[in-house]
């Protein structure tokens, strides 16, 4: 007998994940609607939708960033099991939920109500924090003991990625707290973080040699 898990391919997991990412990122635009009476001043109506445009752009790029890192992560994960499938489903659940807090944020910005904007910014950030926790849960489960990883990544490299990707939930918690005081400051932080996490954090071979 062997303690190794069955060699279940990740192909269907990745295909399903790509589908959820694609649907979630497409649904974002469905939440943008022309206001009532737009036919009397279309230009003004389009301009007044700027909060929806901002929320849409931030979340579209954020979902794209998560998809990029998910793709990078599964370059190293070569097999799966029931637990890993379940953790990935939890991550996708958070991704599929993102259009709703995006709509809430856009409506709050459009209202001009400072209190509502702060609540919306915190709510948006909490969804990002939860997503970051699920993302890291997938990697931690797959990488601990090299459980589901291929031979093209070493244990020190996997450990380095656990630390680097582990910054995500903590990093998004900071602007979430800031959002309780300033929605605009929180949004600026969210934009900075999505740009930061777009960079490929996967260690190079020389990193492993130095660990």
XYZ file of C-alpha atoms in Angstrom, residues 59 62 94 98 123-133 168-169 172 176 190:
20
model
C -13.407 44.156 -9.903
C -9.177 41.941 -9.627
C -16.269 33.768 -3.448
C -18.054 39.360 -6.365
C -18.177 44.755 2.740
C -16.231 44.647 -0.533
C -12.970 44.176 1.335
C -14.320 41.371 3.501
C -15.277 39.426 0.376
C -11.701 39.869 -0.888
C -10.256 38.721 2.433
C -12.405 35.574 2.425
C -11.379 34.864 -1.160
C -7.724 35.238 -0.202
C -8.170 32.765 2.645
C -2.965 38.327 0.366
C -5.649 38.010 3.067
C -6.653 43.065 1.937
C -10.932 46.794 4.683
C -7.530 47.868 -3.399
